[in-house]
PDB file of C-alpha atoms in Angstrom:
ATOM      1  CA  UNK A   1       0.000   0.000   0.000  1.00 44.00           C
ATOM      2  CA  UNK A   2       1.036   3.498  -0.913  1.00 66.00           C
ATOM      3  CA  UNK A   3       1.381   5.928   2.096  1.00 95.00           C
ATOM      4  CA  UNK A   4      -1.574   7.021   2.684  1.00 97.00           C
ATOM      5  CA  UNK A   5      -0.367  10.860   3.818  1.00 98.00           C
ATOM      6  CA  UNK A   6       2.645  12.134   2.011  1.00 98.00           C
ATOM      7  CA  UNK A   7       4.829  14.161   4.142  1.00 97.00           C
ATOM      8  CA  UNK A   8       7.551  16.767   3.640  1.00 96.00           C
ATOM      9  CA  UNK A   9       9.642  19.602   5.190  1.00 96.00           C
ATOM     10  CA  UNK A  10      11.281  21.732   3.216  1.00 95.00           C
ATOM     11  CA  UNK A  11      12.579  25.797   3.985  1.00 94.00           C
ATOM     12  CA  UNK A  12      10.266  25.606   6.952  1.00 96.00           C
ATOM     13  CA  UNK A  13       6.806  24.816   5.211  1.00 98.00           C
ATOM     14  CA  UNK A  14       5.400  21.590   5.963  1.00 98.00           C
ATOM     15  CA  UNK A  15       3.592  19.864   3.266  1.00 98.00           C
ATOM     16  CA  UNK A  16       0.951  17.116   4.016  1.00 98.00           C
ATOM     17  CA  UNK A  17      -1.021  15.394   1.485  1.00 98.00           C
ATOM     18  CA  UNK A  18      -3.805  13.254   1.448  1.00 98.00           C
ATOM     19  CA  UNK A  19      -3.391  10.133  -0.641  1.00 97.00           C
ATOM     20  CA  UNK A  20      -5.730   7.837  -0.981  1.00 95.00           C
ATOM     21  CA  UNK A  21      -7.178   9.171  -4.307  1.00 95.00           C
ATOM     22  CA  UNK A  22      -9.085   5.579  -5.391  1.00 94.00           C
ATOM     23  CA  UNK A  23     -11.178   6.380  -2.541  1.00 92.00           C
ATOM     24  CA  UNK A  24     -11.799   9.934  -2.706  1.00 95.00           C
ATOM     25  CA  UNK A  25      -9.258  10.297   0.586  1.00 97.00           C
ATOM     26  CA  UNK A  26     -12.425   8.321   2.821  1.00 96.00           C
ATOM     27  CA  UNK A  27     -11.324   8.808   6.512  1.00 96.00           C
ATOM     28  CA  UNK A  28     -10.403   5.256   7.138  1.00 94.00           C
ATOM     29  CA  UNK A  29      -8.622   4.418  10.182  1.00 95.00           C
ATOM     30  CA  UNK A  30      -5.184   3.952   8.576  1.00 96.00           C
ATOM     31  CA  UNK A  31      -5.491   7.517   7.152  1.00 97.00           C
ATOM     32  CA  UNK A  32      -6.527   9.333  10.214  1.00 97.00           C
ATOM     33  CA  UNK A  33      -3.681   7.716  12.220  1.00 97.00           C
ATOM     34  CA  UNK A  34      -1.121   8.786   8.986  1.00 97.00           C
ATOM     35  CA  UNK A  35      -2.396  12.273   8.960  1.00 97.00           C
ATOM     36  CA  UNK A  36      -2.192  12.417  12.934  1.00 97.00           C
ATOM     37  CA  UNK A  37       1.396  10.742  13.185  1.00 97.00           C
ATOM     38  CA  UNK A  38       2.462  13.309  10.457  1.00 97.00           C
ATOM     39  CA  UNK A  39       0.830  16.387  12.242  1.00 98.00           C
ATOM     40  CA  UNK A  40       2.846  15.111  15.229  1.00 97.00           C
ATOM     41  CA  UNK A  41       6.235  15.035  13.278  1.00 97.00           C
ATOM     42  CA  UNK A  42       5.169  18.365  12.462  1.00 97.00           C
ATOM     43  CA  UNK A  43       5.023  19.949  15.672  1.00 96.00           C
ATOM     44  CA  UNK A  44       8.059  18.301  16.883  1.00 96.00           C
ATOM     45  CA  UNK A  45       9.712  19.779  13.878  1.00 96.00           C
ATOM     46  CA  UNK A  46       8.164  23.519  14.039  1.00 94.00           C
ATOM     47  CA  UNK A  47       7.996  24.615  10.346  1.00 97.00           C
ATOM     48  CA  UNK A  48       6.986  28.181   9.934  1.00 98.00           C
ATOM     49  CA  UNK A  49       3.540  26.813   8.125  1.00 98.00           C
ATOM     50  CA  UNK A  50       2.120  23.766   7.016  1.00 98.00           C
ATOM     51  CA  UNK A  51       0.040  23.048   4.244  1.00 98.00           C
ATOM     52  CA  UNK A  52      -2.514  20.149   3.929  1.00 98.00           C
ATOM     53  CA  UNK A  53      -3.935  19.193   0.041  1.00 98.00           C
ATOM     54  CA  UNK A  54      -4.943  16.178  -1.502  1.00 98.00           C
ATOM     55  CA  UNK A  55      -4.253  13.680  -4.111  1.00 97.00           C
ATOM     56  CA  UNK A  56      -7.012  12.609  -6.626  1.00 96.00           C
ATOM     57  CA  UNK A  57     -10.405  14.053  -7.908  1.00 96.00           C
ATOM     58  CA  UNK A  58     -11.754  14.891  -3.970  1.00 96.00           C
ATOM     59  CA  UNK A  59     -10.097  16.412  -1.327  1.00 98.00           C
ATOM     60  CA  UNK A  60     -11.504  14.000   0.452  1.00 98.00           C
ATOM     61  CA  UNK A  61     -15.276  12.376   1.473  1.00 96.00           C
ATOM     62  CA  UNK A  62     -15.655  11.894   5.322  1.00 94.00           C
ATOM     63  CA  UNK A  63     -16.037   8.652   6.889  1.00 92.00           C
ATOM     64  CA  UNK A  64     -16.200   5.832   5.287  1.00 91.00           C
ATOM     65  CA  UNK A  65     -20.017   4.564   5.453  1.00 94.00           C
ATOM     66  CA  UNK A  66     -19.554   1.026   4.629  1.00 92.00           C
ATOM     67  CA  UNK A  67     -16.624   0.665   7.066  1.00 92.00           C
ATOM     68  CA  UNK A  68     -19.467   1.323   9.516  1.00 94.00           C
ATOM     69  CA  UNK A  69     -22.035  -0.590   8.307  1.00 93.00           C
ATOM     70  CA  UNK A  70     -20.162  -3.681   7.793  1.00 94.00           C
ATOM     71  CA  UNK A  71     -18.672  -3.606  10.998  1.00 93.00           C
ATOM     72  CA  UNK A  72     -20.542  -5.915  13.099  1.00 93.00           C
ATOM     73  CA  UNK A  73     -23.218  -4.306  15.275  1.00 90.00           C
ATOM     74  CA  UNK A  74     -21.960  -5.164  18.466  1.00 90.00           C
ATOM     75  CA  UNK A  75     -18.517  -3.058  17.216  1.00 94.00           C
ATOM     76  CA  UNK A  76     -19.514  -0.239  15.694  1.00 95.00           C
ATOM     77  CA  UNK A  77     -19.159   1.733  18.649  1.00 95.00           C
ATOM     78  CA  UNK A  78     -15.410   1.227  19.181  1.00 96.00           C
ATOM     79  CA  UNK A  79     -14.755   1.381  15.377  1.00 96.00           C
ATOM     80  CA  UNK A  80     -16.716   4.813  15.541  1.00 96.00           C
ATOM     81  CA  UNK A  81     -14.705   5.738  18.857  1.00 96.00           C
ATOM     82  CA  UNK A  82     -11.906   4.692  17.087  1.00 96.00           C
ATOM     83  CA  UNK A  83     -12.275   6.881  13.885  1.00 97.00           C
ATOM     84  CA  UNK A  84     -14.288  10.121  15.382  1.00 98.00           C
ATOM     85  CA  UNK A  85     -11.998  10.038  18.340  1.00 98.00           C
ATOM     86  CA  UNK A  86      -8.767  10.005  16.198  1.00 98.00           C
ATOM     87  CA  UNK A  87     -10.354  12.754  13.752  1.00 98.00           C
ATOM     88  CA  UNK A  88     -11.181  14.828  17.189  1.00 98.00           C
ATOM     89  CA  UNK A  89      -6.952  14.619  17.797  1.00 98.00           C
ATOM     90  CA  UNK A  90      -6.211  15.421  14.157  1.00 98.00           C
ATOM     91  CA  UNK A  91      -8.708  18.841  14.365  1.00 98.00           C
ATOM     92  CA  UNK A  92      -7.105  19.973  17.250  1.00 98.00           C
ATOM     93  CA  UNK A  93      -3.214  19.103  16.227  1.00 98.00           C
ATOM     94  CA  UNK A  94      -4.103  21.573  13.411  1.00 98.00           C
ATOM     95  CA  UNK A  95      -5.479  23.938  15.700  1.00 98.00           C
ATOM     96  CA  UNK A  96      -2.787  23.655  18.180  1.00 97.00           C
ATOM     97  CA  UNK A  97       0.471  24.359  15.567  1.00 97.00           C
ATOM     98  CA  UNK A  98       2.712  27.254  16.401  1.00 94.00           C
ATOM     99  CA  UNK A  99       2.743  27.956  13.019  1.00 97.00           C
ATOM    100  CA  UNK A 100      -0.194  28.962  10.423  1.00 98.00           C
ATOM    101  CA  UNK A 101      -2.290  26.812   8.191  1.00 98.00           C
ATOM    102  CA  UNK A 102      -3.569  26.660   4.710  1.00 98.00           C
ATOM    103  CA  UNK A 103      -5.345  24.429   3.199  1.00 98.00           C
ATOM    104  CA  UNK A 104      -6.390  23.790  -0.215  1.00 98.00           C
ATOM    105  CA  UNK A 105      -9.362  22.206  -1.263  1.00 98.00           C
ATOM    106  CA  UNK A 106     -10.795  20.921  -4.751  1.00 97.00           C
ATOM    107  CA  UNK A 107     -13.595  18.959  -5.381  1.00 96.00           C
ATOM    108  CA  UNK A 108     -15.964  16.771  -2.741  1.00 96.00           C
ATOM    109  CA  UNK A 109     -15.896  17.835   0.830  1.00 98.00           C
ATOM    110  CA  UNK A 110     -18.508  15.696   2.947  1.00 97.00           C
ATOM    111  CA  UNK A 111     -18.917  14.887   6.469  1.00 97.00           C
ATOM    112  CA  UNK A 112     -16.248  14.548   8.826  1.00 97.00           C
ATOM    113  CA  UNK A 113     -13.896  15.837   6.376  1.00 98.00           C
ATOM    114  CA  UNK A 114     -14.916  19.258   6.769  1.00 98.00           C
ATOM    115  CA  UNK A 115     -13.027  19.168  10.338  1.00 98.00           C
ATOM    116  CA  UNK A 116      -9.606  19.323   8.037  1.00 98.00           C
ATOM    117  CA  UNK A 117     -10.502  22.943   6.739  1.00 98.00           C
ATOM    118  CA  UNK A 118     -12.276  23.745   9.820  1.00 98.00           C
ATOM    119  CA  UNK A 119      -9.034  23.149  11.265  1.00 98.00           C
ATOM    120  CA  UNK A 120      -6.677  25.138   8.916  1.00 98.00           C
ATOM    121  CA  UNK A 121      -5.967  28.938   9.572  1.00 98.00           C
ATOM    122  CA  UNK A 122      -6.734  29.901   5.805  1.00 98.00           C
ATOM    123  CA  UNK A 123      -8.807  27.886   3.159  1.00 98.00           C
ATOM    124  CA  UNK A 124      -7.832  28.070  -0.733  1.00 98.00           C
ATOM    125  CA  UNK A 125     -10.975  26.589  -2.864  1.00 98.00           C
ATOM    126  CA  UNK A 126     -11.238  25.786  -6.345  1.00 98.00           C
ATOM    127  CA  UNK A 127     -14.306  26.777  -8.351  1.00 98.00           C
ATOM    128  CA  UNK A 128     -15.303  23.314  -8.203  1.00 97.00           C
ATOM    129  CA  UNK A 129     -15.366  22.842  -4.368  1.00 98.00           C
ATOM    130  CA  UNK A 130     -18.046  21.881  -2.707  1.00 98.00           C
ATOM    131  CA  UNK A 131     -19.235  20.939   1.671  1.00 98.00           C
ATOM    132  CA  UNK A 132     -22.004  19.123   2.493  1.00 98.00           C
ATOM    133  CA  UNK A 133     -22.974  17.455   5.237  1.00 98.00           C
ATOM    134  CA  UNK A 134     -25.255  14.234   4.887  1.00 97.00           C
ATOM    135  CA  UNK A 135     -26.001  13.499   8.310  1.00 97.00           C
ATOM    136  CA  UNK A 136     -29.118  13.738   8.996  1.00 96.00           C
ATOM    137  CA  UNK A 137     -29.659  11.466   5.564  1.00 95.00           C
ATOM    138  CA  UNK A 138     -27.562   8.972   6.288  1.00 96.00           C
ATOM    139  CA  UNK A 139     -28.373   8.538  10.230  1.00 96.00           C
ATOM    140  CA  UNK A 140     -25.321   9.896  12.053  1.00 97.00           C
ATOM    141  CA  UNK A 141     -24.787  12.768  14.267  1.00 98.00           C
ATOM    142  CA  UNK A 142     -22.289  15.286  13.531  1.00 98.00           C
ATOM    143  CA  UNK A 143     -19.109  15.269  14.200  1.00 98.00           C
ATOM    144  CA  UNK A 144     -15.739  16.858  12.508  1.00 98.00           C
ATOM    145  CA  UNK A 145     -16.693  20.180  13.992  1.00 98.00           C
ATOM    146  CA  UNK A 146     -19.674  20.828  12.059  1.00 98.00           C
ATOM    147  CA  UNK A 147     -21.107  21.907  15.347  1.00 98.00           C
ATOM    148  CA  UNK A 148     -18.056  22.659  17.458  1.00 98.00           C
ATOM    149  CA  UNK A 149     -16.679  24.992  14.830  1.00 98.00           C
ATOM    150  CA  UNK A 150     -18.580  25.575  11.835  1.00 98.00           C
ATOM    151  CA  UNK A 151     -21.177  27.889  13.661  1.00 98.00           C
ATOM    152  CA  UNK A 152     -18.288  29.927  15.071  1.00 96.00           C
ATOM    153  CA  UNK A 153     -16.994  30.316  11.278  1.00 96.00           C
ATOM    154  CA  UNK A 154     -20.304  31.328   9.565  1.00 98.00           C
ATOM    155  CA  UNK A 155     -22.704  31.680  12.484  1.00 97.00           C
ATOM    156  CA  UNK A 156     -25.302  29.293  14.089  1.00 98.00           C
ATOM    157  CA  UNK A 157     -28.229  29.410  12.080  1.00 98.00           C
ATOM    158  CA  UNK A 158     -26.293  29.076   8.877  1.00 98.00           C
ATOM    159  CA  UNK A 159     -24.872  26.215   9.905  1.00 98.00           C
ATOM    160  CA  UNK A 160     -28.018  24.789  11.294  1.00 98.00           C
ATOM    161  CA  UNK A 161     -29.998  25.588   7.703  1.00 98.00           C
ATOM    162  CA  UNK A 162     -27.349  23.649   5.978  1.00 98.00           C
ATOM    163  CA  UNK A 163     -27.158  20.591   8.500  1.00 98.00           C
ATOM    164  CA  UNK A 164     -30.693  20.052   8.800  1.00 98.00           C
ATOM    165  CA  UNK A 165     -31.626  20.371   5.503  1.00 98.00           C
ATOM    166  CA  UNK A 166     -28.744  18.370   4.439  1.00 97.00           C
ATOM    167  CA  UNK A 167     -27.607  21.290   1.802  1.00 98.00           C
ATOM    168  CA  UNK A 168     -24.511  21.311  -0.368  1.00 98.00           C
ATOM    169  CA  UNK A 169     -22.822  24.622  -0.241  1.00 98.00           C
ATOM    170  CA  UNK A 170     -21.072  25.357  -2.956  1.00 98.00           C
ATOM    171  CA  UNK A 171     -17.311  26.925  -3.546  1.00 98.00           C
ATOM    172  CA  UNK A 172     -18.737  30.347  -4.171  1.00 98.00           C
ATOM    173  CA  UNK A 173     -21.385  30.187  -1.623  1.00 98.00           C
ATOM    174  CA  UNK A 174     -18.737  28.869   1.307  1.00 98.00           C
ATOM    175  CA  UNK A 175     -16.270  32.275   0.228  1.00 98.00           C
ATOM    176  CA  UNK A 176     -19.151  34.401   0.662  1.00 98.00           C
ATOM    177  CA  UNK A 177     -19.715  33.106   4.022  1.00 98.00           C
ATOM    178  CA  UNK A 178     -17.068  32.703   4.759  1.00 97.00           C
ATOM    179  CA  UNK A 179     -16.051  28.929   5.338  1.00 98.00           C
ATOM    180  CA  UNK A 180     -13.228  29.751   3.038  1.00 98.00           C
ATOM    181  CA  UNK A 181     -11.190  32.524   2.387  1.00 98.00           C
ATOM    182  CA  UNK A 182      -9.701  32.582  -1.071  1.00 98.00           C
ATOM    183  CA  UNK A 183     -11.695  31.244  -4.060  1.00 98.00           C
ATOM    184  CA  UNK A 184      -9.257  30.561  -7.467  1.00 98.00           C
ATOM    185  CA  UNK A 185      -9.261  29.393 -10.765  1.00 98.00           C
ATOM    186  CA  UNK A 186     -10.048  25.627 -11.439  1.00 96.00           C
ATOM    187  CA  UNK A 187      -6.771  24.017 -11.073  1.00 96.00           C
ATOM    188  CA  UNK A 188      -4.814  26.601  -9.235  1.00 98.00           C
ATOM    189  CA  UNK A 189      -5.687  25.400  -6.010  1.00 98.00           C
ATOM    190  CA  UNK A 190      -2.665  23.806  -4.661  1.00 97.00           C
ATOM    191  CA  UNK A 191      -0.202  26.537  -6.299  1.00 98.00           C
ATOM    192  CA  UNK A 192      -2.288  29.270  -4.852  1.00 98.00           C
ATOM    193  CA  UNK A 193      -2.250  27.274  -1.566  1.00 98.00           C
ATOM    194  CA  UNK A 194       1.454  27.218  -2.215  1.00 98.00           C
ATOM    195  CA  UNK A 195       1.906  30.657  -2.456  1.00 98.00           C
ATOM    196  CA  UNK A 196       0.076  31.949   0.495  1.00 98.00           C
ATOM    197  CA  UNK A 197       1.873  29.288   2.823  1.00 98.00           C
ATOM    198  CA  UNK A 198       5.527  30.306   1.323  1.00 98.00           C
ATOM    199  CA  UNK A 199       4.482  34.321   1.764  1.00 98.00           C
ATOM    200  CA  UNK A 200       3.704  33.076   5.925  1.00 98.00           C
ATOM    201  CA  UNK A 201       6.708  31.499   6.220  1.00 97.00           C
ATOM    202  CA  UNK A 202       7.992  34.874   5.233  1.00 97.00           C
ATOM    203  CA  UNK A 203       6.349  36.345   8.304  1.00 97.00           C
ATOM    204  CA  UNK A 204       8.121  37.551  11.446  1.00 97.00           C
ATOM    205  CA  UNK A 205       7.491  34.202  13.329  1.00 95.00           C
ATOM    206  CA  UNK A 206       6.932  35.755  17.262  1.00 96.00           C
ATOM    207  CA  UNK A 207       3.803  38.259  15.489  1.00 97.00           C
ATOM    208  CA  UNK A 208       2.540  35.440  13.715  1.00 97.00           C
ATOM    209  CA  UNK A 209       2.610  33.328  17.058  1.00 95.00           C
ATOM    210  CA  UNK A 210       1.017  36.273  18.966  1.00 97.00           C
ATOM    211  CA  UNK A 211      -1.371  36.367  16.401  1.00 98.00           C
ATOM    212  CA  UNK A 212      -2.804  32.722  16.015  1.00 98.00           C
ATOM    213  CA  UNK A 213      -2.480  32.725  19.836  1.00 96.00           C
ATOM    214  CA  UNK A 214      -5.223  35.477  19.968  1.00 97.00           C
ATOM    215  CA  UNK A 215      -7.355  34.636  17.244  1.00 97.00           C
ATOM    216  CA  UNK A 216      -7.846  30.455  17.426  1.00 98.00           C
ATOM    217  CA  UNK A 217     -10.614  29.057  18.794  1.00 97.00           C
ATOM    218  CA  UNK A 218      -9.721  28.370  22.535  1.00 97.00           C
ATOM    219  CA  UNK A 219      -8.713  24.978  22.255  1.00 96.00           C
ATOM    220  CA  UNK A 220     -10.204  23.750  25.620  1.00 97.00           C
ATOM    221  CA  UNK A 221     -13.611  24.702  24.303  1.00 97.00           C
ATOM    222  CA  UNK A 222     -13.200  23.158  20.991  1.00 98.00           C
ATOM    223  CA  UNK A 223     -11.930  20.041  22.936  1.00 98.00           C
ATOM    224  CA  UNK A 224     -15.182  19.764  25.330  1.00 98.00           C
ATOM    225  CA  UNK A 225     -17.628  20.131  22.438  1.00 98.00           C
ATOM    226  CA  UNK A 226     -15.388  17.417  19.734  1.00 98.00           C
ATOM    227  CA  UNK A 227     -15.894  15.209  22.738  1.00 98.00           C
ATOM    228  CA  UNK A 228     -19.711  15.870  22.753  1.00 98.00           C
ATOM    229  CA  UNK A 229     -19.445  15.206  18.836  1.00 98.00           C
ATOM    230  CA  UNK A 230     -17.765  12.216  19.463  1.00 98.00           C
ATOM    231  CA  UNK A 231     -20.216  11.045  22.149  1.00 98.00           C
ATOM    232  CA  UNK A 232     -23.573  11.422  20.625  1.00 98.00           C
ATOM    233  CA  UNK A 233     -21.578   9.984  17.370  1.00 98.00           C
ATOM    234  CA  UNK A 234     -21.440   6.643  19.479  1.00 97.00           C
ATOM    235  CA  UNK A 235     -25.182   7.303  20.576  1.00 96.00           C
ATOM    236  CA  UNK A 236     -26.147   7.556  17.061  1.00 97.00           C
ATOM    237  CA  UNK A 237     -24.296   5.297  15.188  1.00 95.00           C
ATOM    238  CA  UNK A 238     -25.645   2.386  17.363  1.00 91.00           C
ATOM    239  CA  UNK A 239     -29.303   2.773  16.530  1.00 94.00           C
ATOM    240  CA  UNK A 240     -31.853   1.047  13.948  1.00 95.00           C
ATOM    241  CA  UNK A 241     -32.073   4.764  12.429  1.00 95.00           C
ATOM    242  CA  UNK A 242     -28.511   4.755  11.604  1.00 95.00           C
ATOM    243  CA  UNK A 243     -28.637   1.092  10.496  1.00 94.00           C
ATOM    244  CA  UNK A 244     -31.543   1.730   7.904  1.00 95.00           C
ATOM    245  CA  UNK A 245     -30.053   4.910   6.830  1.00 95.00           C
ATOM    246  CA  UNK A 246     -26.952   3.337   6.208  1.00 95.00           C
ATOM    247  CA  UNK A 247     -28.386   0.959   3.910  1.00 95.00           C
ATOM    248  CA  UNK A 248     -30.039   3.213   1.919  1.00 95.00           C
ATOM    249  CA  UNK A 249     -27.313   5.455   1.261  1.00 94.00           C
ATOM    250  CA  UNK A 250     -25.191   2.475  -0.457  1.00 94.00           C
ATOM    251  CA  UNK A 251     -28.261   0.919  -2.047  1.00 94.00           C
ATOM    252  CA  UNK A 252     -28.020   4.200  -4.070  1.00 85.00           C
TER     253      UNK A 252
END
């Protein structure tokens, strides 16, 4: 198997990339522990910013729903402990860096994935983007921050109109309000991404600190309500609602 997050260091930006492209970069276990193990080499090594991408035609699709619903009943709540919990550490390694973070996305965002941008200090989007939930379709709760972050980023009711009625925003719609900040041409996204991270690294480092320091989302909070995700997750993902749901979805 290929590695399933590609990592680099090079003049003190940090480049992490999703790459699981045959599978839309699903948030399997085995990715979610790459991505966290490389977000850990990442503080240990302190670049002066990071930037996360992906491989393929999605940046990536969430969780992976058939990894849940083939997982025997009786195990699907440590398999979903498992993959929300390790998503919850990979959220707030991002949010925790001394450095800033860019991200740049192309393509499908869905479900838990959306904790990755969520996570980053500045999102680059290509025309194509698009975020939507599917939650309340497919018979989860949710989790990846779409409620202990996104209705900080683009305020509550926003975030509740698009959860509840399951909408897909799309890459226009999420600069205007603001879930990302810098919309580019089809194509451009990673060397736009590029660009911004390279001009941070350019930053005087102590002001940049001071900055990110003052402006994050207090990461105790954000901790207390990813475990709340995390816990009605479990709730959720051990009911017949989930189950039925579930099956529908792949049926599709």
């Amino acid at each position: 198997m290929s590695e399933l997050v590609l990592y680099q260091n090079q003049d003190g930006l940090a480049r992490l990339t999703l790459n699981r492209p045959e599978r839309h970069n699903a948030l399997v276990p085995e990715l979610l522990d790459a991505l966290a193990d490389a977000l850990a080499r990442a503080h240990g090594e302190a670049p002066r910013a990071l930037l996360l991408d992906a491989n393929g035609r999605s940046f990536s699709t969430g969780g992976d729903v058939a990894g849940f619903y083939h997982t025997p009943r009786e195990q699907r709540r440590d398999y979903a402990h498992h993959v929300v919990g390790r998503l919850n550490d990979v959220i707030l390694a991002l949010l925790t860096l001394p450095c800033p973070t860019v991200v740049a996305v192309h393509g499908t965002v869905t479900g838990g994935s959306l904790g990755l941008v969520l996570g980053c200090d500045i999102a680059v989007a290509g025309p194509r983007a698009s975020f939507a939930p599917w939650y309340t379709v497919v018979g989860y709760s949710p989790d990846g921050g779409w409620t202990a972050l996104m209705p900080e980023r683009i305020g509550r009711a926003r975030a509740l109109d698009i959860q509840l009625l399951n909408r897909r925003v799309s890459a226009e719609e999420a600069h205007r309000i603001g879930l990302v900040q810098h919309l580019v041409n089809e194509g451009e996204e990673q060397d736009q991404a590029l660009a911004l991270a390279r001009r941070l690294c350019r930053a005087q480092p102590s002001s940049v600190r001071h900055t990110l320091a003052l402006t994050r989302p207090d990461p105790h909070r954000v901790r207390a309500a990813l475990d709340d995700e995390r816990q009605h997750f479990l709730e959720q993902i051990d009911s017949d609602e989930a189950d039925s749901g579930m099956a529908d979805f792949l049926a599709r």
